[in-house]
Short mmCIF file of C-alpha atoms and ligand atoms in Angstrom, two decimals:
data_model
loop_
_atom_site.label_atom_id
_atom_site.label_comp_id
_atom_site.label_asym_id
_atom_site.label_seq_id
_atom_site.Cartn_x
_atom_site.Cartn_y
_atom_site.Cartn_z
CA UNK A 1 137.94 64.46 -77.42
CA UNK A 2 137.96 62.47 -74.17
CA UNK A 3 134.44 61.42 -73.23
CA UNK A 4 133.20 63.36 -70.19
CA UNK A 5 132.43 60.09 -68.40
CA UNK A 6 136.07 59.00 -68.80
CA UNK A 7 137.56 62.01 -67.02
CA UNK A 8 139.46 60.66 -64.01
CA UNK A 9 140.16 62.80 -60.96
CA UNK A 10 143.08 61.45 -58.92
CA UNK A 11 142.23 60.38 -55.38
CA UNK A 12 145.44 61.89 -54.02
CA UNK A 13 148.19 64.33 -54.97
CA UNK A 14 148.12 67.59 -56.83
CA UNK A 15 146.39 67.95 -60.19
CA UNK A 16 145.59 70.57 -62.80
CA UNK A 17 142.25 70.96 -64.55
CA UNK A 18 143.48 72.30 -67.87
CA UNK A 19 141.35 74.26 -70.33
CA UNK A 20 138.40 74.63 -67.97
CA UNK A 21 135.82 77.07 -69.33
CA UNK A 22 134.72 79.09 -66.27
CA UNK A 23 131.90 81.69 -66.29
CA UNK A 24 133.56 84.99 -65.33
CA UNK A 25 131.14 85.50 -62.41
CA UNK A 26 133.04 82.83 -60.42
CA UNK A 27 136.27 84.88 -60.51
CA UNK A 28 136.66 87.51 -57.80
CA UNK A 29 138.90 89.49 -60.10
CA UNK A 30 139.59 89.26 -63.83
CA UNK A 31 142.95 87.69 -64.74
CA UNK A 32 145.46 89.89 -66.55
CA UNK A 33 145.23 89.18 -70.28
CA UNK A 34 142.10 87.02 -70.03
CA UNK A 35 139.95 86.54 -73.11
CA UNK A 36 136.24 86.29 -72.53
CA UNK A 37 134.04 84.22 -74.86
CA UNK A 38 130.68 85.60 -76.08
CA UNK A 39 128.89 84.06 -73.07
CA UNK A 40 131.27 85.63 -70.55
CA UNK A 41 133.42 82.55 -69.80
CA UNK A 42 137.22 82.35 -69.60
CA UNK A 43 139.51 79.42 -70.48
CA UNK A 44 141.59 78.60 -67.39
CA UNK A 45 143.93 76.10 -65.77
CA UNK A 46 142.89 75.36 -62.19
CA UNK A 47 145.68 73.98 -60.00
CA UNK A 48 144.49 71.86 -57.07
CA UNK A 49 146.58 70.75 -54.11
CA UNK A 50 144.86 68.67 -51.46
CA UNK A 51 141.58 70.35 -50.51
CA UNK A 52 142.54 73.77 -51.88
CA UNK A 53 142.80 75.66 -55.14
CA UNK A 54 146.51 76.38 -55.40
CA UNK A 55 146.23 78.63 -58.43
CA UNK A 56 143.91 79.86 -61.17
CA UNK A 57 145.80 80.79 -64.32
CA UNK A 58 145.10 81.44 -67.97
CA UNK A 59 144.99 78.23 -70.03
CA UNK A 60 148.46 77.09 -71.07
CA UNK A 61 150.08 77.78 -67.69
CA UNK A 62 153.27 76.03 -66.60
CA UNK A 63 153.00 73.06 -64.24
CA UNK A 64 153.52 73.92 -60.58
CA UNK A 65 156.10 72.35 -58.27
CA UNK A 66 155.84 68.66 -57.48
CA UNK A 67 154.16 65.80 -59.29
CA UNK A 68 150.88 66.76 -60.87
CA UNK A 69 148.27 64.92 -62.84
CA UNK A 70 147.18 66.82 -65.89
CA UNK A 71 143.50 66.62 -66.80
CA UNK A 72 142.61 68.25 -70.11
CA UNK A 73 138.97 69.33 -69.99
CA UNK A 74 139.16 70.53 -73.60
CA UNK A 75 137.11 73.64 -72.98
CA UNK A 76 134.27 72.14 -70.97
CA UNK A 77 132.34 74.22 -68.42
CA UNK A 78 133.53 74.24 -64.80
CA UNK A 79 131.48 75.98 -62.12
CA UNK A 80 132.02 76.43 -58.42
CA UNK A 81 129.54 74.39 -56.39
CA UNK A 82 126.32 76.31 -55.76
CA UNK A 83 124.29 77.72 -52.88
CA UNK A 84 120.60 77.14 -52.23
CA UNK A 85 119.72 79.90 -49.84
CA UNK A 86 116.04 79.07 -49.48
CA UNK A 87 114.79 75.52 -48.85
CA UNK A 88 112.22 73.84 -46.60
CA UNK A 89 113.94 70.57 -45.74
CA UNK A 90 111.63 69.82 -42.78
CA UNK A 91 108.49 69.77 -44.94
CA UNK A 92 109.98 68.07 -48.00
CA UNK A 93 109.79 64.60 -49.51
CA UNK A 94 106.22 63.86 -48.37
CA UNK A 95 104.71 63.13 -51.79
CA UNK A 96 102.76 60.86 -52.23
CA UNK A 97 101.62 60.65 -48.61
CA UNK A 98 100.56 64.26 -49.15
CA UNK A 99 98.75 65.15 -52.39
CA UNK A 100 99.23 68.90 -53.10
CA UNK A 101 96.26 70.68 -54.71
CA UNK A 102 98.32 73.58 -56.10
CA UNK A 103 96.81 76.25 -53.85
CA UNK A 104 98.52 78.37 -51.20
CA UNK A 105 95.76 77.53 -48.71
CA UNK A 106 96.23 73.82 -49.50
CA UNK A 107 99.92 74.24 -48.75
CA UNK A 108 99.09 75.49 -45.26
CA UNK A 109 96.34 72.99 -44.37
CA UNK A 110 98.02 69.92 -45.89
CA UNK A 111 101.33 70.75 -44.15
CA UNK A 112 99.53 71.13 -40.81
CA UNK A 113 97.75 67.80 -41.36
CA UNK A 114 100.99 66.03 -42.30
CA UNK A 115 102.73 67.37 -39.19
CA UNK A 116 100.60 65.02 -37.08
CA UNK A 117 102.71 62.18 -38.56
CA UNK A 118 106.09 63.75 -37.92
CA UNK A 119 108.47 62.03 -35.56
CA UNK A 120 112.13 62.91 -34.96
CA UNK A 121 113.17 60.00 -37.15
CA UNK A 122 110.76 60.93 -39.96
CA UNK A 123 111.89 64.58 -40.03
CA UNK A 124 115.57 63.66 -39.86
CA UNK A 125 115.24 61.07 -42.65
CA UNK A 126 113.41 63.43 -45.02
CA UNK A 127 115.76 66.34 -44.25
CA UNK A 128 118.81 64.21 -44.89
CA UNK A 129 117.31 62.82 -48.09
CA UNK A 130 117.06 66.40 -49.37
CA UNK A 131 120.63 67.22 -48.30
CA UNK A 132 121.95 64.11 -50.07
CA UNK A 133 120.17 65.08 -53.30
CA UNK A 134 121.63 68.59 -53.13
CA UNK A 135 125.16 67.31 -52.42
CA UNK A 136 125.19 64.96 -55.41
CA UNK A 137 123.89 67.74 -57.66
CA UNK A 138 126.74 70.07 -56.61
CA UNK A 139 125.28 72.23 -53.83
CA UNK A 140 127.51 73.14 -50.86
CA UNK A 141 125.29 75.45 -48.77
CA UNK A 142 121.62 75.14 -47.88
CA UNK A 143 119.73 77.71 -45.85
CA UNK A 144 116.55 75.97 -44.76
CA UNK A 145 113.48 77.48 -43.15
CA UNK A 146 112.11 75.50 -40.23
CA UNK A 147 108.39 75.67 -39.46
CA UNK A 148 108.33 76.77 -35.83
CA UNK A 149 104.62 77.09 -35.11
CA UNK A 150 103.42 73.68 -33.90
CA UNK A 151 104.74 73.13 -30.35
CA UNK A 152 104.91 69.37 -30.97
CA UNK A 153 106.99 69.42 -34.16
CA UNK A 154 109.13 72.52 -33.57
CA UNK A 155 111.56 70.95 -31.06
CA UNK A 156 112.03 67.79 -33.16
CA UNK A 157 112.66 69.74 -36.36
CA UNK A 158 115.34 71.86 -34.67
CA UNK A 159 116.89 68.77 -33.07
CA UNK A 160 117.02 66.97 -36.44
CA UNK A 161 118.53 70.07 -38.06
CA UNK A 162 121.18 70.44 -35.40
CA UNK A 163 122.21 66.75 -35.65
CA UNK A 164 122.47 67.00 -39.43
CA UNK A 165 124.42 70.27 -39.33
CA UNK A 166 127.04 68.51 -37.22
CA UNK A 167 127.01 65.29 -39.26
CA UNK A 168 127.41 67.16 -42.57
CA UNK A 169 129.97 69.75 -41.41
CA UNK A 170 132.64 70.17 -44.08
CA UNK A 171 130.48 68.63 -46.81
CA UNK A 172 127.43 70.87 -46.65
CA UNK A 173 127.11 74.14 -44.73
CA UNK A 174 123.62 74.16 -43.22
CA UNK A 175 121.85 77.27 -41.94
CA UNK A 176 118.40 77.38 -40.34
CA UNK A 177 115.76 80.10 -40.25
CA UNK A 178 113.00 79.76 -37.65
CA UNK A 179 109.67 80.80 -39.21
CA UNK A 180 106.34 81.71 -37.69
CA UNK A 181 103.59 84.21 -38.58
CA UNK A 182 104.66 87.70 -37.57
CA UNK A 183 101.60 87.82 -35.28
CA UNK A 184 103.51 85.44 -32.96
CA UNK A 185 105.32 88.59 -31.84
CA UNK A 186 102.03 89.85 -30.33
CA UNK A 187 102.59 87.45 -27.45
CA UNK A 188 105.51 85.59 -25.93
CA UNK A 189 105.73 82.87 -28.59
CA UNK A 190 107.74 85.10 -30.94
CA UNK A 191 110.27 85.82 -28.20
CA UNK A 192 110.52 82.11 -27.39
CA UNK A 193 111.31 81.42 -31.02
CA UNK A 194 113.97 84.16 -31.03
CA UNK A 195 115.56 82.48 -27.98
CA UNK A 196 115.46 79.08 -29.69
CA UNK A 197 117.01 80.53 -32.86
CA UNK A 198 119.74 82.29 -30.86
CA UNK A 199 120.56 79.07 -28.99
CA UNK A 200 120.81 77.19 -32.32
CA UNK A 201 122.91 79.96 -33.96
CA UNK A 202 120.16 80.38 -36.55
CA UNK A 203 118.39 83.23 -38.30
CA UNK A 204 115.06 84.76 -37.27
CA UNK A 205 112.32 84.52 -39.87
CA UNK A 206 108.61 84.62 -40.38
CA UNK A 207 106.01 85.68 -42.89
CA UNK A 208 104.31 89.01 -43.31
CA UNK A 209 101.41 88.13 -45.63
CA UNK A 210 99.32 91.27 -45.79
CA UNK A 211 95.60 91.45 -45.40
CA UNK A 212 94.96 87.84 -44.45
CA UNK A 213 97.19 88.23 -41.43
CA UNK A 214 96.89 91.87 -40.50
CA UNK A 215 93.45 93.05 -41.67
CA UNK A 216 92.64 95.61 -44.38
CA UNK A 217 94.31 98.58 -42.65
CA UNK A 218 97.26 96.50 -41.31
CA UNK A 219 97.18 98.69 -38.24
CA UNK A 220 99.29 96.25 -36.25
CA UNK A 221 102.00 95.79 -38.86
CA UNK A 222 104.45 98.52 -37.80
CA UNK A 223 104.25 97.42 -34.17
CA UNK A 224 104.79 93.77 -35.09
CA UNK A 225 107.75 94.58 -37.31
CA UNK A 226 109.26 96.71 -34.54
CA UNK A 227 108.91 93.83 -32.07
CA UNK A 228 110.32 91.37 -34.60
CA UNK A 229 113.39 93.48 -35.38
CA UNK A 230 114.04 94.25 -31.74
CA UNK A 231 113.81 90.52 -30.85
CA UNK A 232 116.41 89.84 -33.57
CA UNK A 233 118.56 92.87 -32.75
CA UNK A 234 118.64 92.15 -29.00
CA UNK A 235 120.08 88.71 -29.75
CA UNK A 236 122.41 89.73 -32.57
CA UNK A 237 120.45 87.67 -35.12
CA UNK A 238 120.17 88.19 -38.86
CA UNK A 239 116.68 87.95 -40.34
CA UNK A 240 115.13 86.29 -43.36
CA UNK A 241 111.43 86.97 -44.05
CA UNK A 242 108.87 85.48 -46.42
CA UNK A 243 107.29 88.65 -47.81
CA UNK A 244 104.20 89.06 -50.00
CA UNK A 245 103.82 85.59 -51.42
CA UNK A 246 100.55 86.67 -52.99
CA UNK A 247 99.05 88.18 -56.14
CA UNK A 248 96.88 90.51 -54.05
CA UNK A 249 98.20 94.00 -54.85
CA UNK A 250 96.75 95.37 -51.62
CA UNK A 251 98.53 92.77 -49.48
CA UNK A 252 101.78 94.60 -50.14
CA UNK A 253 104.05 94.77 -47.08
CA UNK A 254 107.54 95.07 -48.60
CA UNK A 255 107.75 98.88 -48.10
CA UNK A 256 106.63 98.36 -44.46
CA UNK A 257 109.51 95.91 -43.95
CA UNK A 258 112.05 98.29 -45.48
CA UNK A 259 110.72 101.22 -43.43
CA UNK A 260 110.87 99.12 -40.26
CA UNK A 261 114.55 98.34 -40.89
CA UNK A 262 115.28 102.07 -41.28
CA UNK A 263 113.04 103.08 -38.36
CA UNK A 264 114.53 100.60 -35.89
CA UNK A 265 118.11 101.05 -37.08
CA UNK A 266 118.41 97.26 -37.26
CA UNK A 267 122.01 96.51 -38.23
CA UNK A 268 121.89 92.76 -38.95
CA UNK A 269 121.48 91.34 -42.44
CA UNK A 270 117.93 91.38 -43.83
CA UNK A 271 116.82 88.97 -46.54
CA UNK A 272 113.37 89.18 -48.12
CA UNK A 273 112.00 86.20 -50.01
CA UNK A 274 109.42 86.02 -52.82
CA UNK A 275 108.05 89.63 -52.89
CA UNK A 276 106.00 88.60 -55.93
CA UNK A 277 103.23 91.21 -55.77
CA UNK A 278 105.87 93.93 -56.21
CA UNK A 279 105.68 92.96 -59.89
CA UNK A 280 101.95 93.81 -59.95
CA UNK A 281 102.31 97.34 -58.51
CA UNK A 282 102.23 100.49 -60.71
CA UNK A 283 105.64 101.43 -62.16
CA UNK A 284 106.02 104.45 -59.85
CA UNK A 285 105.40 102.28 -56.76
CA UNK A 286 107.93 99.69 -57.99
CA UNK A 287 110.51 102.42 -58.45
CA UNK A 288 109.91 104.00 -55.02
CA UNK A 289 109.95 100.60 -53.31
CA UNK A 290 113.22 99.56 -54.93
CA UNK A 291 114.72 102.82 -53.69
CA UNK A 292 113.52 102.08 -50.18
CA UNK A 293 114.91 98.52 -50.36
CA UNK A 294 118.30 99.92 -51.40
CA UNK A 295 118.30 102.34 -48.46
CA UNK A 296 117.40 99.51 -46.07
CA UNK A 297 120.10 97.26 -47.65
CA UNK A 298 117.68 94.40 -48.26
CA UNK A 299 118.84 91.31 -50.16
CA UNK A 300 116.26 89.42 -52.22
CA UNK A 301 115.73 85.74 -52.89
CA UNK A 302 113.47 84.79 -55.76
CA UNK A 303 111.97 81.29 -55.95
CA UNK A 304 110.70 80.91 -59.49
CA UNK A 305 109.86 77.21 -59.67
CA UNK A 306 107.22 76.97 -56.89
CA UNK A 307 105.89 80.45 -57.70
CA UNK A 308 105.25 79.48 -61.33
CA UNK A 309 103.36 76.51 -59.91
CA UNK A 310 101.36 78.30 -57.19
CA UNK A 311 100.69 81.85 -58.37
CA UNK A 312 97.74 82.77 -60.59
CA UNK A 313 96.33 79.25 -60.36
CA UNK A 314 92.61 78.85 -60.93
CA UNK A 315 90.93 75.62 -61.92
CA UNK A 316 90.15 75.57 -65.64
CA UNK A 317 91.92 78.90 -66.34
CA UNK A 318 95.39 79.28 -67.82
CA UNK A 319 97.72 81.42 -65.65
CA UNK A 320 98.30 84.94 -67.02
CA UNK A 321 101.45 85.94 -65.13
CA UNK A 322 104.67 84.24 -64.10
CA UNK A 323 104.37 84.86 -60.38
CA UNK A 324 107.89 86.20 -59.89
CA UNK A 325 109.32 89.48 -58.65
CA UNK A 326 110.98 92.24 -60.67
CA UNK A 327 114.46 90.70 -60.67
CA UNK A 328 115.78 92.71 -63.64
CA UNK A 329 114.79 96.05 -62.12
CA UNK A 330 116.15 95.14 -58.68
CA UNK A 331 119.50 94.02 -60.08
CA UNK A 332 119.75 97.10 -62.34
CA UNK A 333 119.32 99.25 -59.22
CA UNK A 334 122.11 97.36 -57.43
CA UNK A 335 119.97 95.24 -55.09
CA UNK A 336 121.46 91.74 -54.59
CA UNK A 337 119.08 89.06 -55.92
CA UNK A 338 119.73 85.34 -55.39
CA UNK A 339 117.76 82.35 -56.68
CA UNK A 340 116.58 79.61 -54.32
CA UNK A 341 114.98 76.23 -54.79
CA UNK A 342 112.26 76.58 -52.10
CA UNK A 343 109.80 73.72 -51.55
CA UNK A 344 110.58 70.23 -52.78
CA UNK A 345 108.07 67.36 -53.05
CA UNK A 346 105.87 68.82 -50.33
CA UNK A 347 102.37 70.19 -49.79
CA UNK A 348 103.29 73.43 -51.55
CA UNK A 349 105.19 72.14 -54.56
CA UNK A 350 105.25 68.48 -55.57
CA UNK A 351 108.38 68.61 -57.76
CA UNK A 352 112.10 69.37 -57.46
CA UNK A 353 115.28 67.57 -56.40
CA UNK A 354 117.36 70.29 -54.67
CA UNK A 355 119.25 70.67 -57.94
CA UNK A 356 120.43 74.29 -58.21
CA UNK A 357 121.76 73.71 -61.74
CA UNK A 358 118.19 72.93 -62.76
CA UNK A 359 116.94 75.98 -60.82
CA UNK A 360 119.43 78.20 -62.68
CA UNK A 361 118.30 76.75 -66.00
CA UNK A 362 114.63 77.28 -65.20
CA UNK A 363 115.34 80.82 -63.98
CA UNK A 364 117.01 81.73 -67.26
CA UNK A 365 113.77 80.83 -69.01
CA UNK A 366 111.29 82.24 -66.47
CA UNK A 367 113.07 85.60 -66.07
CA UNK A 368 114.55 85.82 -69.61
CA UNK A 369 118.03 86.03 -68.11
CA UNK A 370 119.93 85.02 -71.21
CA UNK A 371 121.54 88.38 -72.02
CA UNK A 372 124.00 87.89 -70.39
CA UNK A 373 123.34 84.26 -69.52
CA UNK A 374 126.09 84.13 -66.85
CA UNK A 375 124.05 86.55 -64.71
CA UNK A 376 121.71 83.73 -63.70
CA UNK A 377 124.69 81.54 -62.74
CA UNK A 378 125.93 84.27 -60.39
CA UNK A 379 122.52 84.29 -58.66
CA UNK A 380 123.17 80.77 -57.35
CA UNK A 381 126.89 81.22 -56.58
CA UNK A 382 128.77 84.44 -55.84
CA UNK A 383 125.66 86.54 -55.03
CA UNK A 384 124.20 84.24 -52.32
CA UNK A 385 127.77 83.53 -51.10
CA UNK A 386 127.91 87.13 -49.89
CA UNK A 387 124.36 87.14 -48.51
CA UNK A 388 124.77 83.96 -46.44
CA UNK A 389 128.37 84.89 -45.51
CA UNK A 390 130.06 81.80 -46.90
CA UNK A 391 132.96 83.50 -48.70
CA UNK A 392 134.78 80.22 -49.39
CA UNK A 393 131.89 78.80 -51.43
CA UNK A 394 130.60 79.93 -54.81
CA UNK A 395 133.96 81.21 -56.14
CA UNK A 396 136.88 79.76 -58.09
CA UNK A 397 139.97 81.53 -56.83
CA UNK A 398 143.36 80.80 -55.34
CA UNK A 399 143.15 79.78 -51.70
CA UNK A 400 139.47 78.76 -51.80
CA UNK A 401 138.45 75.19 -51.08
CA UNK A 402 138.43 73.08 -54.27
CA UNK A 403 134.71 72.54 -54.88
CA UNK A 404 133.62 72.29 -58.50
CA UNK A 405 130.99 71.01 -60.89
CA UNK A 406 132.52 69.68 -64.12
CA UNK A 407 130.09 69.56 -67.02
CA UNK A 408 130.22 67.74 -70.35
CA UNK A 409 128.89 70.93 -71.97
CA UNK A 410 131.44 73.34 -73.43
CA UNK A 411 129.18 76.38 -73.57
CA UNK A 412 126.40 77.70 -71.37
CA UNK A 413 124.06 77.17 -74.29
CA UNK A 414 124.95 73.46 -74.46
CA UNK A 415 124.59 73.30 -70.69
CA UNK A 416 121.12 74.87 -70.87
CA UNK A 417 119.92 72.46 -73.54
CA UNK A 418 120.70 69.04 -72.02
CA UNK A 419 120.05 67.68 -68.52
CA UNK A 420 123.73 67.49 -67.33
CA UNK A 421 122.98 64.30 -65.40
CA UNK A 422 126.58 63.20 -66.04
CA UNK A 423 128.14 66.15 -64.18
CA UNK A 424 131.17 65.42 -62.01
CA UNK A 425 131.13 67.02 -58.55
CA UNK A 426 134.38 67.66 -56.70
CA UNK A 427 134.32 68.34 -52.95
CA UNK A 428 137.54 69.42 -51.21
CA UNK A 429 139.63 68.24 -54.14
CA UNK A 430 138.05 64.80 -54.43
CA UNK A 431 135.39 63.49 -56.79
CA UNK A 432 132.28 62.57 -54.84
CA UNK A 433 131.07 59.03 -55.42
CA UNK A 434 127.66 59.22 -53.71
CA UNK A 435 124.62 58.45 -55.86
CA UNK A 436 121.27 60.19 -55.63
CA UNK A 437 119.26 58.57 -52.84
CA UNK A 438 116.58 56.14 -53.96
CA UNK A 439 112.92 57.09 -53.39
CA UNK A 440 112.48 53.51 -52.21
CA UNK A 441 114.15 54.59 -48.95
CA UNK A 442 111.25 56.93 -48.20
CA UNK A 443 108.41 55.00 -49.79
CA UNK A 444 108.86 51.27 -50.35
CA UNK A 445 107.30 50.21 -53.65
CA UNK A 446 104.74 47.99 -51.92
CA UNK A 447 103.57 50.96 -49.82
CA UNK A 448 103.50 53.23 -52.88
CA UNK A 449 101.37 50.88 -54.94
CA UNK A 450 98.96 50.31 -52.06
CA UNK A 451 98.55 54.00 -51.16
CA UNK A 452 95.22 55.56 -51.96
CA UNK A 453 96.92 58.86 -52.77
CA UNK A 454 98.97 57.15 -55.48
CA UNK A 455 95.96 55.37 -56.90
CA UNK A 456 93.90 58.55 -56.96
CA UNK A 457 96.53 60.73 -58.61
CA UNK A 458 98.40 58.47 -60.97
ZN1 ZN B 501 109.80 79.44 -48.50
#
């Protein structure tokens, strides 16, 4: 068998990836006569011409017209490149200058403190560092939330985002969600953000955290949600809300969000992120809420890696729950559920590398998504592709742009068990040659060794 590292992708001309083992979720339609392996994958020949997939056929297909290079993958896994539909590029890559304490309140206060150091150059450099990591790992779309509260940092974060969206066009599709507490819609600041988002062709976001923000009876919540949805609706914006990122069962606002969508007749797309305390509600409330979410056509994003880190954390006490939403029940009811990476090396979550393959692998374990295992793969490819309206990405079908991840693993089980650091990423028909960016770029070794944060923590 050819070693994975020796697989050569031609730099020009047509080629065929023969005997590629593709999880069925990446195919828009089953192929006539296809045979599915026990994990749900199909053995295929993928014909590539220039930047496009010229054909997807059952393994053993005839060569197409013209000169083609034949590459026999001998049954190794091939995925479409993936989608990370929930990141925070503006806040990321600040460890060790920020030392997270693992609490949600620490996430807020340490981020606010770090923002005093932000400059346009600093934000742009850290954002691009995150994008480069994602690109090398095989991600083609990132939806990032942009903190839009501090009047000093908000303009620079949006400027950095807009420059990078242009610079990376074609390689990485970048989408931005402007986020602020929902209470910003009590005064003019929410409307100003909606105008900024509309000007940047972004998505309107925010967070609805229950009692802490709205008081025990949440009397203002309906009015705030109405103002929020009308600000989005008036400007033709889609919305994407952080909802119930808390283990407080009383701080439960998801049904209020769903009811607001139905009450206002909002007709844009609505994404809700986290929704973790749904998992702590009584079974009858979970059932009723899922029904309401279906009626309101909500799409969910679950962010298991930072939630496992942040939720149910108490010093000296082992966490008792996993901190994630009821993904199985939502999907069984027909609600779309995607996985996102969320925070990365920031005040909320000190780990991560914008690697959606790793996020899929962790999700399989956190959510017990191994029966069938390909379901978790779909949550980072075809499912978010529809939610973020990037129909060309996350699929392997004729006519789509040729973007793939080629793995050394033959089965999803092998893929789950080893790191896959030797994956080959193909963008628009060509193998990418970029390496992961070096941390030295952000923190020179001399600075790292001299920093008090480093000395205190390591
Ligand atoms: Zn988030």
